[in-house]
Amino acid sequence: MPSYEQLSELLDPASTVLLTVECQQGVVGPDGALPELAREARSSGALANVARLVAAAHESGIQVVHAIAERRPDGRGASRNARLFRAAERLPVQQLSGTTAVRVAAPIEVTEADLVVRRLHGLSPVQGTDVDALLRNLGCRTLVVTGVSANVAIPNAVFDAVNRGYTAVVPSDAIAGVPSDYTPAMIRHTLALVATIATTDEVLRCFKRPRRTRITPV
């Protein structure tokens, strides 16, 4: 784990963005399409920790971006080149644009200052979406990645962020995947090689420093 000084330097509020990944009602909600993942996100405390981080980011003036996965009712533009996509088409709860399934799930609170980025295809909340351009316009240097799942979307987000020159910070208790023992293995053997791993409490201590002015590039 990094020291407070090291983590504090990375999490400068002026150049840090908090990303929530697929924390939507149709994924982590009580009536979501993936009950096992939803239960793990809630029972592990990961979803509650995401909500704590979002609340602290709002208080500290740190930008929050919510990445949502959805599809059109007619399926146009949706990916079908992997078993995961084809299986998703058969789930009883569909992540359809405009429905409650693609709203950010409680207890996470969304404010007017938050940015919500929706994607109709692929596995990554960064690749092929508006996220990278928005991060650059915000002057982001460090991206804090939270949400689900540790199986697919979280590692995609971390790899894509690192490949684009951002420093990734992953609060280990604010992500979830299935089965429950997979997440710590993914963190230890993969994410720790490319991202800074911390706990929610460690990140919160840095977020709650006195606010600084965000520097936006011209």
Coordinates of C-alpha atoms in Angstrom, one line a residue:
M1 CA 0.0 0.0 0.0
P2 CA 1.3 3.5 -0.7
S3 CA 2.1 5.9 2.1
Y4 CA -0.3 8.8 2.8
E5 CA 2.2 11.2 1.3
Q6 CA 2.5 9.2 -1.9
L7 CA -1.3 8.7 -2.3
S8 CA -2.0 12.3 -1.3
E9 CA 0.4 13.5 -4.1
L10 CA -1.4 11.3 -6.7
L11 CA -4.9 12.4 -5.5
D12 CA -4.5 16.1 -6.1
P13 CA -8.2 17.3 -6.2
A14 CA -7.3 19.6 -9.1
S15 CA -6.2 16.7 -11.4
T16 CA -8.2 13.7 -10.0
V17 CA -11.4 12.3 -11.4
L18 CA -13.5 9.6 -9.7
L19 CA -15.0 7.0 -12.2
T20 CA -17.8 4.7 -11.2
V21 CA -18.2 1.8 -13.5
E22 CA -21.6 0.1 -14.2
C23 CA -23.0 1.0 -10.8
Q24 CA -26.5 1.0 -12.3
Q25 CA -29.7 -0.4 -11.0
G26 CA -29.9 -3.1 -13.7
V27 CA -26.4 -4.4 -12.7
V28 CA -26.0 -3.9 -8.9
G29 CA -29.6 -3.1 -7.9
P30 CA -31.7 -5.6 -5.9
D31 CA -33.6 -6.6 -9.1
G32 CA -30.6 -6.5 -11.4
A33 CA -29.8 -8.8 -14.3
L34 CA -26.9 -10.4 -12.5
P35 CA -28.1 -11.3 -9.0
E36 CA -24.8 -12.9 -7.9
L37 CA -22.8 -9.9 -8.8
A38 CA -25.4 -7.5 -7.3
R39 CA -25.3 -9.5 -4.0
E40 CA -21.5 -9.5 -4.0
A41 CA -21.3 -5.7 -4.6
R42 CA -23.7 -5.1 -1.7
S43 CA -22.6 -7.7 0.8
S44 CA -18.9 -7.0 0.4
G45 CA -19.5 -3.3 1.1
A46 CA -18.1 -2.3 -2.3
L47 CA -21.2 -0.4 -3.4
A48 CA -21.5 1.4 -0.1
N49 CA -17.8 2.3 -0.4
V50 CA -18.4 3.7 -3.9
A51 CA -21.2 5.9 -2.5
R52 CA -18.8 7.1 0.3
L53 CA -16.2 8.0 -2.3
V54 CA -18.7 9.8 -4.5
A55 CA -20.0 11.8 -1.5
A56 CA -16.5 12.8 -0.5
A57 CA -15.6 13.8 -4.1
H58 CA -18.7 16.0 -4.2
E59 CA -17.7 17.7 -1.0
S60 CA -14.1 18.1 -2.1
G61 CA -14.8 19.4 -5.6
I62 CA -13.4 16.3 -7.3
Q63 CA -15.1 15.5 -10.6
V64 CA -17.2 12.4 -10.7
V65 CA -17.9 10.5 -13.9
H66 CA -20.4 7.7 -14.0
A67 CA -19.9 5.1 -16.8
I68 CA -23.1 3.3 -17.8
A69 CA -23.5 0.3 -20.1
E70 CA -26.8 0.2 -22.0
R71 CA -28.4 -0.9 -25.3
R72 CA -31.1 0.3 -27.6
P73 CA -34.4 -1.6 -27.6
D74 CA -33.7 -2.6 -31.2
G75 CA -30.1 -3.7 -30.3
R76 CA -28.6 -1.5 -33.1
G77 CA -24.9 -1.0 -32.6
A78 CA -24.6 -3.6 -29.8
S79 CA -21.6 -5.9 -29.7
R80 CA -22.3 -9.6 -30.4
N81 CA -18.7 -10.9 -30.9
A82 CA -18.3 -12.5 -27.5
R83 CA -20.3 -15.1 -25.5
L84 CA -20.8 -12.5 -22.8
F85 CA -22.8 -10.2 -25.1
R86 CA -24.9 -13.0 -26.5
A87 CA -25.7 -14.2 -22.9
A88 CA -26.7 -10.7 -21.9
E89 CA -29.3 -10.6 -24.6
R90 CA -31.1 -13.5 -22.9
L91 CA -31.1 -12.0 -19.4
P92 CA -34.5 -11.2 -17.9
V93 CA -33.4 -7.6 -17.1
Q94 CA -32.2 -5.6 -20.0
Q95 CA -30.0 -2.5 -19.8
L96 CA -32.3 -0.5 -22.1
S97 CA -31.7 3.2 -22.8
G98 CA -34.1 5.4 -20.8
T99 CA -35.2 2.7 -18.3
T100 CA -34.6 2.5 -14.6
A101 CA -32.0 -0.3 -15.3
V102 CA -29.5 2.3 -16.5
R103 CA -29.9 4.8 -13.7
V104 CA -27.1 5.1 -11.1
A105 CA -28.0 2.8 -8.2
A106 CA -28.6 3.8 -4.6
P107 CA -26.9 4.6 -2.3
I108 CA -24.8 6.5 -4.8
E109 CA -26.0 10.1 -5.2
V110 CA -25.6 11.9 -8.5
T111 CA -25.4 15.7 -8.6
E112 CA -25.7 18.2 -11.5
A113 CA -21.9 18.5 -11.6
D114 CA -21.4 14.8 -12.3
L115 CA -20.9 13.6 -15.9
V116 CA -22.7 10.5 -17.1
V117 CA -21.2 8.6 -20.0
R118 CA -23.3 5.9 -21.7
R119 CA -22.0 3.3 -24.1
L120 CA -23.8 1.0 -26.5
H121 CA -21.1 -1.4 -27.3
G122 CA -17.9 -3.1 -26.1
L123 CA -16.5 -4.0 -22.7
S124 CA -14.7 -0.9 -21.6
P125 CA -16.0 2.3 -20.1
V126 CA -13.0 4.2 -21.6
Q127 CA -12.3 2.7 -25.1
G128 CA -14.7 4.0 -27.7
T129 CA -16.5 6.4 -25.3
D130 CA -16.3 10.1 -24.4
V131 CA -14.5 9.4 -21.2
D132 CA -10.9 10.0 -22.4
A133 CA -11.8 13.3 -24.1
L134 CA -13.7 14.4 -21.0
L135 CA -10.8 13.5 -18.7
R136 CA -8.3 15.4 -20.8
N137 CA -10.6 18.5 -20.9
L138 CA -10.9 18.3 -17.1
G139 CA -7.1 18.2 -16.7
C140 CA -7.2 14.8 -15.2
R141 CA -3.9 13.0 -14.4
T142 CA -5.2 10.5 -11.8
L143 CA -8.3 8.3 -12.4
V144 CA -9.8 6.6 -9.4
V145 CA -11.6 3.5 -10.7
T146 CA -14.5 2.0 -8.8
G147 CA -17.5 -0.3 -9.4
V148 CA -18.1 -3.6 -11.2
S149 CA -17.0 -5.9 -12.4
A150 CA -13.5 -7.0 -11.3
N151 CA -14.0 -9.8 -13.9
V152 CA -14.3 -7.6 -17.0
A153 CA -15.0 -3.8 -17.0
I154 CA -12.7 -2.8 -14.1
P155 CA -9.5 -4.3 -15.6
N156 CA -10.6 -2.9 -19.0
A157 CA -10.9 0.6 -17.5
V158 CA -7.6 0.4 -15.7
F159 CA -5.7 -0.9 -18.7
D160 CA -7.2 1.7 -21.0
A161 CA -6.5 4.5 -18.5
V162 CA -2.9 3.5 -18.1
N163 CA -2.4 3.1 -21.9
R164 CA -3.7 6.7 -22.3
G165 CA -1.2 8.1 -19.8
Y166 CA -3.3 8.4 -16.7
T167 CA -2.3 7.1 -13.3
A168 CA -4.9 4.7 -12.1
V169 CA -5.8 4.3 -8.4
V170 CA -8.1 1.4 -7.4
P171 CA -9.7 1.3 -4.0
S172 CA -9.6 -2.4 -3.4
D173 CA -12.8 -2.5 -1.3
A174 CA -14.8 -0.4 -3.8
I175 CA -14.8 -2.9 -6.6
A176 CA -16.5 -6.2 -6.8
G177 CA -16.6 -9.3 -9.0
V178 CA -17.7 -13.0 -8.8
P179 CA -16.9 -15.3 -7.3
S180 CA -16.0 -13.4 -4.1
D181 CA -12.4 -14.7 -4.0
Y182 CA -11.7 -13.6 -7.6
T183 CA -11.5 -9.9 -6.8
P184 CA -8.5 -10.1 -4.4
A185 CA -6.8 -12.4 -6.9
M186 CA -7.3 -10.0 -9.7
I187 CA -6.1 -7.1 -7.6
R188 CA -3.0 -9.0 -6.4
H189 CA -1.9 -10.6 -9.6
T190 CA -3.0 -8.1 -12.2
L191 CA -4.2 -4.7 -11.1
A192 CA -1.5 -4.1 -8.6
L193 CA 1.0 -4.4 -11.5
V194 CA -0.4 -1.3 -13.3
A195 CA -2.4 0.7 -10.7
T196 CA -1.9 2.1 -7.2
I197 CA -4.0 0.0 -4.8
A198 CA -5.4 1.6 -1.7
T199 CA -8.4 1.2 0.5
T200 CA -11.5 3.4 0.5
D201 CA -10.6 4.9 3.9
E202 CA -7.1 5.8 2.6
V203 CA -8.5 7.5 -0.5
L204 CA -11.1 9.3 1.7
R205 CA -8.4 10.8 3.9
C206 CA -6.8 12.3 0.8
F207 CA -10.1 13.5 -0.6
K208 CA -10.9 15.4 2.6
R209 CA -8.0 17.7 2.4
P210 CA -8.6 21.5 1.9
R211 CA -10.0 22.1 -1.6
R212 CA -7.6 23.5 -4.3
T213 CA -8.5 25.2 -7.5
R214 CA -8.9 22.8 -10.4
I215 CA -6.6 23.7 -13.3
T216 CA -8.2 23.2 -16.7
P217 CA -5.8 23.2 -19.7
V218 CA -6.4 25.9 -22.3

